[in-house]
PDB file of C-alpha atoms and ligand atoms in Angstrom:
ATOM      1  CA  UNK R 184       0.001   0.000   0.000  1.00  0.00           C
ATOM      2  CA  UNK R 185       1.220   3.455  -0.900  1.00  0.00           C
ATOM      3  CA  UNK R 186       0.133   6.379   1.225  1.00  0.00           C
ATOM      4  CA  UNK R 187      -0.584   9.463  -0.873  1.00  0.00           C
ATOM      5  CA  UNK R 188      -0.967  12.829   0.797  1.00  0.00           C
ATOM      6  CA  UNK R 189      -1.082  15.165  -2.183  1.00  0.00           C
ATOM      7  CA  UNK R 190      -4.078  15.719  -4.389  1.00  0.00           C
ATOM      8  CA  UNK R 191      -1.983  16.155  -7.535  1.00  0.00           C
ATOM      9  CA  UNK R 192      -0.136  12.860  -6.927  1.00  0.00           C
ATOM     10  CA  UNK R 193      -3.402  11.002  -6.410  1.00  0.00           C
ATOM     11  CA  UNK R 194      -4.859  12.515  -9.576  1.00  0.00           C
ATOM     12  CA  UNK R 195      -1.879  11.432 -11.647  1.00  0.00           C
ATOM     13  CA  UNK R 196      -1.896   7.870 -10.297  1.00  0.00           C
ATOM     14  CA  UNK R 197      -5.566   7.462 -11.126  1.00  0.00           C
ATOM     15  CA  UNK R 198      -5.234   9.074 -14.559  1.00  0.00           C
ATOM     16  CA  UNK R 199      -2.568   6.518 -15.478  1.00  0.00           C
ATOM     17  CA  UNK R 200      -4.675   3.586 -14.281  1.00  0.00           C
ATOM     18  CA  UNK R 201      -7.702   4.797 -16.170  1.00  0.00           C
ATOM     19  CA  UNK R 202      -5.626   5.300 -19.331  1.00  0.00           C
ATOM     20  CA  UNK R 203      -4.458   1.687 -19.166  1.00  0.00           C
ATOM     21  CA  UNK R 204      -8.027   0.420 -18.820  1.00  0.00           C
ATOM     22  CA  UNK R 205      -7.834  -0.552 -15.153  1.00  0.00           C
ATOM     23  CA  UNK R 206     -10.991  -0.360 -13.027  1.00  0.00           C
ATOM     24  CA  UNK R 207     -10.644   1.781  -9.936  1.00  0.00           C
ATOM     25  CA  UNK R 208     -12.668   1.090  -6.760  1.00  0.00           C
ATOM     26  CA  UNK R 209     -12.829   3.735  -4.051  1.00  0.00           C
ATOM     27  CA  UNK R 210     -13.751   3.498  -0.355  1.00  0.00           C
ATOM     28  CA  UNK R 211     -13.970   6.870   1.405  1.00  0.00           C
ATOM     29  CA  UNK R 212     -13.751   6.778   5.208  1.00  0.00           C
ATOM     30  CA  UNK R 213     -13.058   8.946   8.206  1.00  0.00           C
ATOM     31  CA  UNK R 214     -10.705   6.354   9.656  1.00  0.00           C
ATOM     32  CA  UNK R 215     -10.737   4.546  13.020  1.00  0.00           C
ATOM     33  CA  UNK R 216     -11.492   1.529  10.921  1.00  0.00           C
ATOM     34  CA  UNK R 217     -13.562  -1.486  11.876  1.00  0.00           C
ATOM     35  CA  UNK R 218     -14.980  -4.540  10.121  1.00  0.00           C
ATOM     36  CA  UNK R 219     -17.722  -2.437   8.530  1.00  0.00           C
ATOM     37  CA  UNK R 220     -15.128  -0.395   6.647  1.00  0.00           C
ATOM     38  CA  UNK R 221     -13.165  -3.552   5.847  1.00  0.00           C
ATOM     39  CA  UNK R 222     -16.251  -5.207   4.319  1.00  0.00           C
ATOM     40  CA  UNK R 223     -16.443  -2.312   1.844  1.00  0.00           C
ATOM     41  CA  UNK R 224     -12.763  -2.727   1.041  1.00  0.00           C
ATOM     42  CA  UNK R 225     -13.086  -6.479   0.502  1.00  0.00           C
ATOM     43  CA  UNK R 226     -15.997  -5.938  -1.848  1.00  0.00           C
ATOM     44  CA  UNK R 227     -14.009  -3.303  -3.747  1.00  0.00           C
ATOM     45  CA  UNK R 228     -11.071  -5.706  -3.961  1.00  0.00           C
ATOM     46  CA  UNK R 229     -13.236  -8.349  -5.621  1.00  0.00           C
ATOM     47  CA  UNK R 230     -14.704  -6.009  -8.201  1.00  0.00           C
ATOM     48  CA  UNK R 231     -11.794  -3.772  -9.282  1.00  0.00           C
ATOM     49  CA  UNK R 232      -8.182  -3.846 -10.462  1.00  0.00           C
ATOM     50  CA  UNK R 233      -7.091  -1.068  -8.151  1.00  0.00           C
ATOM     51  CA  UNK R 234      -8.488  -0.220  -4.710  1.00  0.00           C
ATOM     52  CA  UNK R 235      -8.077   3.206  -3.143  1.00  0.00           C
ATOM     53  CA  UNK R 236      -9.266   4.015   0.366  1.00  0.00           C
ATOM     54  CA  UNK R 237      -9.239   7.478   1.845  1.00  0.00           C
ATOM     55  CA  UNK R 238      -9.098   8.679   5.414  1.00  0.00           C
ATOM     56  CA  UNK R 239     -10.239  12.241   5.928  1.00  0.00           C
ATOM     57  CA  UNK R 240     -12.225  13.499   8.897  1.00  0.00           C
ATOM     58  CA  UNK R 241     -14.271  16.024   6.995  1.00  0.00           C
ATOM     59  CA  UNK R 242     -14.757  19.239   8.973  1.00  0.00           C
ATOM     60  CA  UNK R 243     -17.668  20.546   6.887  1.00  0.00           C
ATOM     61  CA  UNK R 244     -19.992  17.718   7.868  1.00  0.00           C
ATOM     62  CA  UNK R 245     -19.721  18.452  11.597  1.00  0.00           C
ATOM     63  CA  UNK R 246     -21.742  21.242  13.243  1.00  0.00           C
ATOM     64  CA  UNK R 247     -19.797  23.451  15.689  1.00  0.00           C
ATOM     65  CA  UNK R 248     -21.286  21.614  18.693  1.00  0.00           C
ATOM     66  CA  UNK R 249     -20.498  18.155  17.261  1.00  0.00           C
ATOM     67  CA  UNK R 250     -17.506  15.872  17.793  1.00  0.00           C
ATOM     68  CA  UNK R 251     -15.061  16.889  15.027  1.00  0.00           C
ATOM     69  CA  UNK R 252     -12.199  17.558  17.463  1.00  0.00           C
ATOM     70  CA  UNK R 253     -12.826  14.402  19.506  1.00  0.00           C
ATOM     71  CA  UNK R 254     -13.633  12.137  16.553  1.00  0.00           C
ATOM     72  CA  UNK R 255     -11.511   9.008  17.192  1.00  0.00           C
ATOM     73  CA  UNK R 256      -8.296   8.818  15.211  1.00  0.00           C
ATOM     74  CA  UNK R 257      -5.645   6.070  15.212  1.00  0.00           C
ATOM     75  CA  UNK R 258      -3.573   6.188  12.066  1.00  0.00           C
ATOM     76  CA  UNK R 259      -1.106   3.492  13.115  1.00  0.00           C
ATOM     77  CA  UNK R 260      -3.873   0.985  13.621  1.00  0.00           C
ATOM     78  CA  UNK R 261      -5.665   2.000  10.416  1.00  0.00           C
ATOM     79  CA  UNK R 262      -2.405   1.620   8.491  1.00  0.00           C
ATOM     80  CA  UNK R 263      -1.971  -1.922   9.826  1.00  0.00           C
ATOM     81  CA  UNK R 264      -5.523  -2.846   8.859  1.00  0.00           C
ATOM     82  CA  UNK R 265      -5.240  -1.432   5.363  1.00  0.00           C
ATOM     83  CA  UNK R 266      -1.698  -2.273   4.355  1.00  0.00           C
ATOM     84  CA  UNK R 267      -2.449  -5.637   2.769  1.00  0.00           C
ATOM     85  CA  UNK R 268      -5.892  -4.892   1.415  1.00  0.00           C
ATOM     86  CA  UNK R 269      -5.725  -1.660  -0.556  1.00  0.00           C
ATOM     87  CA  UNK R 270      -3.298  -0.396  -3.179  1.00  0.00           C
ATOM     88  CA  UNK R 271      -3.417   3.246  -2.189  1.00  0.00           C
ATOM     89  CA  UNK R 272      -4.456   5.159   0.874  1.00  0.00           C
ATOM     90  CA  UNK R 273      -5.306   8.770   0.127  1.00  0.00           C
ATOM     91  CA  UNK R 274      -4.572  10.677   3.328  1.00  0.00           C
ATOM     92  CA  UNK R 275      -4.930  14.367   2.579  1.00  0.00           C
ATOM     93  CA  UNK R 276      -4.408  17.274   4.929  1.00  0.00           C
ATOM     94  CA  UNK R 277      -7.299  19.656   5.112  1.00  0.00           C
ATOM     95  CA  UNK R 278      -5.552  22.091   2.734  1.00  0.00           C
ATOM     96  CA  UNK R 279      -5.491  19.418   0.001  1.00  0.00           C
ATOM     97  CA  UNK R 280      -9.287  19.242   0.077  1.00  0.00           C
ATOM     98  CA  UNK R 281     -10.393  22.732   1.088  1.00  0.00           C
ATOM     99  CA  UNK R 282      -8.961  25.974  -0.221  1.00  0.00           C
ATOM    100  CA  UNK R 283      -8.884  29.019   2.051  1.00  0.00           C
ATOM    101  CA  UNK R 284     -12.084  31.004   1.932  1.00  0.00           C
ATOM    102  CA  UNK R 285     -14.129  28.674  -0.263  1.00  0.00           C
ATOM    103  CA  UNK R 286     -17.353  30.038  -1.722  1.00  0.00           C
ATOM    104  CA  UNK R 287     -19.051  26.940  -3.055  1.00  0.00           C
ATOM    105  CA  UNK R 288     -21.466  24.929  -0.952  1.00  0.00           C
ATOM    106  CA  UNK R 289     -24.135  22.427  -1.844  1.00  0.00           C
ATOM    107  CA  UNK R 290     -27.812  22.679  -1.234  1.00  0.00           C
ATOM    108  CA  UNK R 291     -29.820  19.478  -1.263  1.00  0.00           C
ATOM    109  CA  UNK R 292     -33.521  19.382  -1.926  1.00  0.00           C
ATOM    110  CA  UNK R 293     -36.124  17.094  -0.294  1.00  0.00           C
ATOM    111  CA  UNK R 294     -33.859  14.176   0.634  1.00  0.00           C
ATOM    112  CA  UNK R 295     -32.212  15.807   3.666  1.00  0.00           C
ATOM    113  CA  UNK R 296     -35.119  17.536   5.409  1.00  0.00           C
ATOM    114  CA  UNK R 297     -35.952  14.361   7.334  1.00  0.00           C
ATOM    115  CA  UNK R 298     -34.251  11.531   9.246  1.00  0.00           C
ATOM    116  CA  UNK R 299     -30.689  12.569  10.218  1.00  0.00           C
ATOM    117  CA  UNK R 300     -30.935  15.725   8.113  1.00  0.00           C
ATOM    118  CA  UNK R 301     -33.594  17.133  10.421  1.00  0.00           C
ATOM    119  CA  UNK R 302     -31.377  17.276  13.492  1.00  0.00           C
ATOM    120  CA  UNK R 303     -28.140  17.739  11.502  1.00  0.00           C
ATOM    121  CA  UNK R 304     -29.275  20.362   8.991  1.00  0.00           C
ATOM    122  CA  UNK R 305     -25.868  21.114   7.400  1.00  0.00           C
ATOM    123  CA  UNK R 306     -24.404  17.627   7.678  1.00  0.00           C
ATOM    124  CA  UNK R 307     -25.292  16.260   4.246  1.00  0.00           C
ATOM    125  CA  UNK R 308     -24.246  19.430   2.416  1.00  0.00           C
ATOM    126  CA  UNK R 309     -20.804  18.834   3.945  1.00  0.00           C
ATOM    127  CA  UNK R 310     -20.900  15.161   2.983  1.00  0.00           C
ATOM    128  CA  UNK R 311     -21.923  16.002  -0.586  1.00  0.00           C
ATOM    129  CA  UNK R 312     -19.148  18.585  -0.873  1.00  0.00           C
ATOM    130  CA  UNK R 313     -16.387  16.281   0.318  1.00  0.00           C
ATOM    131  CA  UNK R 314     -17.623  13.309  -1.713  1.00  0.00           C
ATOM    132  CA  UNK R 315     -17.782  15.491  -4.840  1.00  0.00           C
ATOM    133  CA  UNK R 316     -14.230  16.696  -4.208  1.00  0.00           C
ATOM    134  CA  UNK R 317     -12.954  13.152  -3.599  1.00  0.00           C
ATOM    135  CA  UNK R 318     -14.728  11.863  -6.718  1.00  0.00           C
ATOM    136  CA  UNK R 319     -13.248  14.755  -8.688  1.00  0.00           C
ATOM    137  CA  UNK R 320      -9.749  13.744  -7.569  1.00  0.00           C
ATOM    138  CA  UNK R 321     -10.101   9.959  -7.742  1.00  0.00           C
ATOM    139  CA  UNK R 322     -12.687   9.558 -10.526  1.00  0.00           C
ATOM    140  CA  UNK R 323     -13.513   6.009  -9.396  1.00  0.00           C
ATOM    141  CA  UNK R 324     -15.362   3.539 -11.579  1.00  0.00           C
ATOM    142  CA  UNK R 325     -17.066   2.267  -8.440  1.00  0.00           C
ATOM    143  CA  UNK R 326     -17.482   3.820  -4.995  1.00  0.00           C
ATOM    144  CA  UNK R 327     -18.404   1.799  -1.929  1.00  0.00           C
ATOM    145  CA  UNK R 328     -20.646   3.089   0.860  1.00  0.00           C
ATOM    146  CA  UNK R 329     -22.311   1.364   3.817  1.00  0.00           C
ATOM    147  CA  UNK R 330     -26.050   0.961   4.228  1.00  0.00           C
ATOM    148  CA  UNK R 331     -25.554   1.918   7.862  1.00  0.00           C
ATOM    149  CA  UNK R 332     -25.471   5.546   6.752  1.00  0.00           C
ATOM    150  CA  UNK R 333     -28.495   5.066   4.578  1.00  0.00           C
ATOM    151  CA  UNK R 334     -29.426   8.689   3.991  1.00  0.00           C
ATOM    152  CA  UNK R 335     -25.825   9.320   2.969  1.00  0.00           C
ATOM    153  CA  UNK R 336     -26.167   6.710   0.224  1.00  0.00           C
ATOM    154  CA  UNK R 337     -29.273   8.487  -1.077  1.00  0.00           C
ATOM    155  CA  UNK R 338     -27.360  11.785  -1.138  1.00  0.00           C
ATOM    156  CA  UNK R 339     -24.417  10.189  -2.967  1.00  0.00           C
ATOM    157  CA  UNK R 340     -26.742   8.589  -5.514  1.00  0.00           C
ATOM    158  CA  UNK R 341     -28.216  11.993  -6.356  1.00  0.00           C
ATOM    159  CA  UNK R 342     -24.778  13.603  -6.378  1.00  0.00           C
ATOM    160  CA  UNK R 343     -23.584  11.070  -8.946  1.00  0.00           C
ATOM    161  CA  UNK R 344     -26.696  11.466 -11.092  1.00  0.00           C
ATOM    162  CA  UNK R 345     -26.998  15.248 -10.924  1.00  0.00           C
ATOM    163  CA  UNK R 346     -23.286  16.004 -11.442  1.00  0.00           C
ATOM    164  CA  UNK R 347     -22.818  13.286 -14.074  1.00  0.00           C
ATOM    165  CA  UNK R 348     -20.049  11.481 -12.230  1.00  0.00           C
ATOM    166  CA  UNK R 349     -18.973   8.408 -14.148  1.00  0.00           C
ATOM    167  CA  UNK R 350     -19.081   6.335 -10.961  1.00  0.00           C
ATOM    168  CA  UNK R 351     -21.242   3.428  -9.905  1.00  0.00           C
ATOM    169  CA  UNK R 352     -22.479   3.559  -6.341  1.00  0.00           C
ATOM    170  CA  UNK R 353     -22.211   0.227  -4.515  1.00  0.00           C
ATOM    171  CA  UNK R 354     -24.116   0.069  -1.214  1.00  0.00           C
ATOM    172  CA  UNK R 355     -22.877  -2.662   1.139  1.00  0.00           C
ATOM    173  CA  UNK R 356     -24.815  -4.287   3.999  1.00  0.00           C
ATOM    174  CA  UNK R 357     -24.387  -3.152   7.597  1.00  0.00           C
ATOM    175  CA  UNK R 358     -21.856  -5.177   9.571  1.00  0.00           C
ATOM    176  CA  UNK R 359     -22.948  -5.830  13.154  1.00  0.00           C
ATOM    177  CA  UNK R 360     -21.581  -7.095  16.447  1.00  0.00           C
ATOM    178  CA  UNK R 361     -22.931 -10.514  17.464  1.00  0.00           C
ATOM    179  CA  UNK R 362     -25.537  -8.807  19.643  1.00  0.00           C
ATOM    180  CA  UNK R 363     -26.813  -6.794  16.669  1.00  0.00           C
ATOM    181  CA  UNK R 364     -25.183  -3.428  17.358  1.00  0.00           C
ATOM    182  CA  UNK R 365     -24.088  -1.841  14.076  1.00  0.00           C
ATOM    183  CA  UNK R 366     -20.335  -1.305  14.022  1.00  0.00           C
ATOM    184  CA  UNK R 367     -19.436   2.366  14.225  1.00  0.00           C
ATOM    185  CA  UNK R 368     -16.274   4.310  14.989  1.00  0.00           C
ATOM    186  CA  UNK R 369     -18.350   6.131  17.611  1.00  0.00           C
ATOM    187  CA  UNK R 370     -19.071   2.924  19.593  1.00  0.00           C
ATOM    188  CA  UNK R 371     -15.739   3.559  21.317  1.00  0.00           C
ATOM    189  CA  UNK R 372     -17.368   6.465  23.178  1.00  0.00           C
ATOM    190  CA  UNK R 373     -19.881   4.172  24.920  1.00  0.00           C
ATOM    191  CA  UNK R 374     -19.555   3.408  28.620  1.00  0.00           C
ATOM    192  CA  UNK R 375     -20.022  -0.242  29.687  1.00  0.00           C
ATOM    193  CA  UNK R 376     -23.613   0.503  30.650  1.00  0.00           C
ATOM    194  CA  UNK R 377     -24.374   2.320  27.389  1.00  0.00           C
ATOM    195  CA  UNK R 378     -22.787  -0.514  25.425  1.00  0.00           C
ATOM    196  CA  UNK R 379     -25.262  -2.898  27.097  1.00  0.00           C
ATOM    197  CA  UNK R 380     -28.184  -0.712  26.034  1.00  0.00           C
ATOM    198  CA  UNK R 381     -26.994  -0.034  22.475  1.00  0.00           C
ATOM    199  CA  UNK R 382     -28.154  -3.377  20.916  1.00  0.00           C
ATOM    200  CA  UNK R 383     -31.768  -2.449  21.757  1.00  0.00           C
ATOM    201  CA  UNK R 384     -31.630  -0.066  18.798  1.00  0.00           C
ATOM    202  CA  UNK R 385     -31.408  -2.942  16.355  1.00  0.00           C
ATOM    203  CA  UNK R 386     -33.949  -4.897  18.397  1.00  0.00           C
ATOM    204  CA  UNK R 387     -36.360  -1.972  18.045  1.00  0.00           C
ATOM    205  CA  UNK R 388     -35.878  -2.064  14.270  1.00  0.00           C
ATOM    206  CA  UNK R 389     -36.559  -5.805  14.264  1.00  0.00           C
ATOM    207  CA  UNK R 390     -39.693  -5.199  16.334  1.00  0.00           C
ATOM    208  CA  UNK R 391     -40.894  -2.594  13.816  1.00  0.00           C
ATOM    209  CA  UNK R 392     -40.316  -5.011  10.961  1.00  0.00           C
ATOM    210  CA  UNK R 393     -42.136  -7.771  12.832  1.00  0.00           C
ATOM    211  CA  UNK R 394     -45.143  -5.516  13.428  1.00  0.00           C
ATOM    212  CA  UNK R 395     -45.199  -4.552   9.759  1.00  0.00           C
ATOM    213  CA  UNK R 396     -45.009  -8.166   8.679  1.00  0.00           C
ATOM    214  CA  UNK R 397     -47.796  -9.047  11.117  1.00  0.00           C
ATOM    215  CA  UNK R 398     -50.072  -6.653   9.250  1.00  0.00           C
ATOM    216  CA  UNK R 399     -49.644  -3.353  11.080  1.00  0.00           C
ATOM    217  CA  UNK R 400     -49.418  -0.849   8.219  1.00  0.00           C
ATOM    218  CA  UNK R 401     -49.839   2.420  10.134  1.00  0.00           C
ATOM    219  CA  UNK R 402     -46.375   3.979  10.478  1.00  0.00           C
ATOM    220  CA  UNK R 403     -47.377   5.992  13.545  1.00  0.00           C
ATOM    221  CA  UNK R 404     -48.439   2.834  15.411  1.00  0.00           C
ATOM    222  CA  UNK R 405     -45.211   1.026  14.571  1.00  0.00           C
ATOM    223  CA  UNK R 406     -43.138   4.061  15.553  1.00  0.00           C
ATOM    224  CA  UNK R 407     -44.981   4.468  18.866  1.00  0.00           C
ATOM    225  CA  UNK R 408     -44.451   0.803  19.766  1.00  0.00           C
ATOM    226  CA  UNK R 409     -40.765   1.069  18.921  1.00  0.00           C
ATOM    227  CA  UNK R 410     -40.472   4.217  21.043  1.00  0.00           C
ATOM    228  CA  UNK R 411     -42.167   2.482  23.972  1.00  0.00           C
ATOM    229  CA  UNK R 412     -39.864  -0.496  23.607  1.00  0.00           C
ATOM    230  CA  UNK R 413     -36.749   1.684  23.709  1.00  0.00           C
ATOM    231  CA  UNK R 414     -38.002   3.726  26.652  1.00  0.00           C
ATOM    232  CA  UNK R 415     -38.795   0.578  28.616  1.00  0.00           C
ATOM    233  CA  UNK R 416     -35.236  -0.607  27.980  1.00  0.00           C
ATOM    234  CA  UNK R 417     -33.827   2.657  29.284  1.00  0.00           C
ATOM    235  CA  UNK R 418     -33.097   4.455  25.992  1.00  0.00           C
ATOM    236  CA  UNK R 419     -34.910   7.686  26.584  1.00  0.00           C
ATOM    237  CA  UNK R 420     -33.199  10.099  24.221  1.00  0.00           C
ATOM    238  CA  UNK R 421     -34.550   9.096  20.864  1.00  0.00           C
ATOM    239  CA  UNK R 422     -33.687  11.556  18.121  1.00  0.00           C
ATOM    240  CA  UNK R 423     -36.072  10.014  15.596  1.00  0.00           C
ATOM    241  CA  UNK R 424     -37.719   6.827  14.487  1.00  0.00           C
ATOM    242  CA  UNK R 425     -39.128   6.966  10.997  1.00  0.00           C
ATOM    243  CA  UNK R 426     -40.454   4.811   8.182  1.00  0.00           C
ATOM    244  CA  UNK R 427     -39.943   6.072   4.642  1.00  0.00           C
ATOM    245  CA  UNK R 428     -39.785   5.103   1.028  1.00  0.00           C
ATOM    246  CA  UNK R 429     -36.218   3.849   0.573  1.00  0.00           C
ATOM    247  CA  UNK R 430     -35.835   5.376  -2.889  1.00  0.00           C
ATOM    248  CA  UNK R 431     -36.730   8.995  -2.254  1.00  0.00           C
ATOM    249  CA  UNK R 432     -37.267   9.121   1.528  1.00  0.00           C
ATOM    250  CA  UNK R 433     -40.848  10.371   1.154  1.00  0.00           C
ATOM    251  CA  UNK R 434     -43.428   9.534   3.798  1.00  0.00           C
ATOM    252  CA  UNK R 435     -45.361   6.337   3.462  1.00  0.00           C
ATOM    253  CA  UNK R 436     -49.094   6.766   3.272  1.00  0.00           C
ATOM    254  CA  UNK R 437     -50.415   3.627   1.638  1.00  0.00           C
ATOM    255  CA  UNK R 438     -48.379   0.453   1.229  1.00  0.00           C
ATOM    256  CA  UNK R 439     -45.706   1.480  -1.282  1.00  0.00           C
ATOM    257  CA  UNK R 440     -44.537  -0.526  -4.254  1.00  0.00           C
ATOM    258  CA  UNK R 441     -40.905   0.138  -3.496  1.00  0.00           C
ATOM    259  CA  UNK R 442     -38.653  -0.816  -0.631  1.00  0.00           C
ATOM    260  CA  UNK R 443     -39.115   0.766   2.757  1.00  0.00           C
ATOM    261  CA  UNK R 444     -36.453   2.058   5.148  1.00  0.00           C
ATOM    262  CA  UNK R 445     -37.068   1.875   8.866  1.00  0.00           C
ATOM    263  CA  UNK R 446     -34.485   4.143  10.468  1.00  0.00           C
ATOM    264  CA  UNK R 447     -33.653   5.585  13.854  1.00  0.00           C
ATOM    265  CA  UNK R 448     -31.152   7.657  15.767  1.00  0.00           C
ATOM    266  CA  UNK R 449     -30.732   7.873  19.534  1.00  0.00           C
ATOM    267  CA  UNK R 450     -28.385   9.378  22.033  1.00  0.00           C
ATOM    268  CA  UNK R 451     -26.584   7.299  24.613  1.00  0.00           C
ATOM    269  CA  UNK R 452     -25.124  10.051  26.726  1.00  0.00           C
ATOM    270  CA  UNK R 453     -23.485  12.362  24.200  1.00  0.00           C
ATOM    271  CA  UNK R 454     -23.035   9.624  21.615  1.00  0.00           C
ATOM    272  CA  UNK R 455     -25.494   9.640  18.771  1.00  0.00           C
ATOM    273  CA  UNK R 456     -25.976   6.222  17.173  1.00  0.00           C
ATOM    274  CA  UNK R 457     -27.920   5.470  14.006  1.00  0.00           C
ATOM    275  CA  UNK R 458     -29.218   2.308  12.432  1.00  0.00           C
ATOM    276  CA  UNK R 459     -31.745   1.172   9.833  1.00  0.00           C
ATOM    277  CA  UNK R 460     -33.190  -1.784   8.030  1.00  0.00           C
ATOM    278  CA  UNK R 461     -34.547  -1.896   4.511  1.00  0.00           C
ATOM    279  CA  UNK R 462     -37.277  -4.262   3.487  1.00  0.00           C
ATOM    280  CA  UNK R 463     -39.607  -5.085   0.683  1.00  0.00           C
ATOM    281  CA  UNK R 464     -43.197  -4.494   1.834  1.00  0.00           C
ATOM    282  CA  UNK R 465     -44.448  -7.295  -0.387  1.00  0.00           C
ATOM    283  CA  UNK R 466     -42.191 -10.000   1.010  1.00  0.00           C
ATOM    284  CA  UNK R 467     -43.835 -12.042   3.725  1.00  0.00           C
TER     285      UNK R 467
HETATM  286  P1  AMP X 767     -17.169   6.594   8.214  1.00  0.00           P
HETATM  287  O1  AMP X 767     -15.714   6.339   8.426  1.00  0.00           O
HETATM  288  O2  AMP X 767     -18.003   6.453   9.438  1.00  0.00           O
HETATM  289  O3  AMP X 767     -17.435   7.863   7.442  1.00  0.00           O
HETATM  290  O4  AMP X 767     -17.669   5.417   7.272  1.00  0.00           O
HETATM  291  C1  AMP X 767     -17.059   5.171   6.031  1.00  0.00           C
HETATM  292  C2  AMP X 767     -17.919   4.204   5.267  1.00  0.00           C
HETATM  293  O5  AMP X 767     -18.062   2.995   5.995  1.00  0.00           O
HETATM  294  C3  AMP X 767     -19.335   4.754   5.035  1.00  0.00           C
HETATM  295  O6  AMP X 767     -19.761   4.424   3.716  1.00  0.00           O
HETATM  296  C4  AMP X 767     -20.144   4.023   6.061  1.00  0.00           C
HETATM  297  O7  AMP X 767     -21.500   3.861   5.720  1.00  0.00           O
HETATM  298  C5  AMP X 767     -19.436   2.681   6.093  1.00  0.00           C
HETATM  299  N1  AMP X 767     -19.742   1.985   7.347  1.00  0.00           N
HETATM  300  C6  AMP X 767     -19.667   2.484   8.604  1.00  0.00           C
HETATM  301  N2  AMP X 767     -20.096   1.563   9.504  1.00  0.00           N
HETATM  302  C7  AMP X 767     -20.456   0.473   8.790  1.00  0.00           C
HETATM  303  C8  AMP X 767     -20.982  -0.817   9.130  1.00  0.00           C
HETATM  304  N3  AMP X 767     -21.227  -1.156  10.409  1.00  0.00           N
HETATM  305  N4  AMP X 767     -21.231  -1.690   8.141  1.00  0.00           N
HETATM  306  C9  AMP X 767     -20.982  -1.355   6.840  1.00  0.00           C
HETATM  307  N5  AMP X 767     -20.485  -0.166   6.449  1.00  0.00           N
HETATM  308  C10 AMP X 767     -20.230   0.736   7.403  1.00  0.00           C
END
């Protein structure tokens, strides 16, 4: 694995690969890697000639009160985990990605007013900006994102379509601990007690799915039962629980034809965890 810090070096490497007909797979991350990230990398490895991962904790997707400064970082460990599985690690300094006094920002319509976008209003504009910049530099044939950050995958899909990026989005399943907790770099923040409570998030999603499958089609009833379940288990700070069309994140009124996303976010202390499941409403 070669570590590349400069944008111009990364651009040249990729240009040469593309010119020789090689397929480039790209896995953007913020580091502090776990098996969720590695599942994306393994998938990219299978499907491409060259695999590039990036580590960049993107300042523009954090609000001032959020955890940008404390976001966990451990480059030595990440390097160990990546060294035999990717060809290049793009590790830019902030100045390689953001110029001083930038004037361009993104505005996203409809798909970020709900779910995580409601309580993190500027988050996805920051995600879209950094992903566009990384795509501009790396120009991947395929880019790998986790379903765990489901709304992010919807944003990236629209970014690719609207800006005509020649990149295929590959969404990979959520990797979980044995007790169901979705792997996340932020799980490290959890106290022992909070770690015991955290798997109830996935259990609440499973409960919602079970209710739906048992014939309960009213979203508000499912959501209320999930809320009650979490409160009973001691998870009181629920940011949201929502059921939406998985394609465009619109509300579900009648049983939709398309897939449904059941998503939630909750605070355990200061740590905000998210999770979701996607299902086909017509499958029994
Ligand atoms: P992050 O470093 O948190 O920005 O995540 C980088 C990529 O890894 C994103 O596409 C995430 O959706 C993905 N990811 C994070 N956690 C998981 C997980 N538990 N399973 C699968 N993918 C994940």
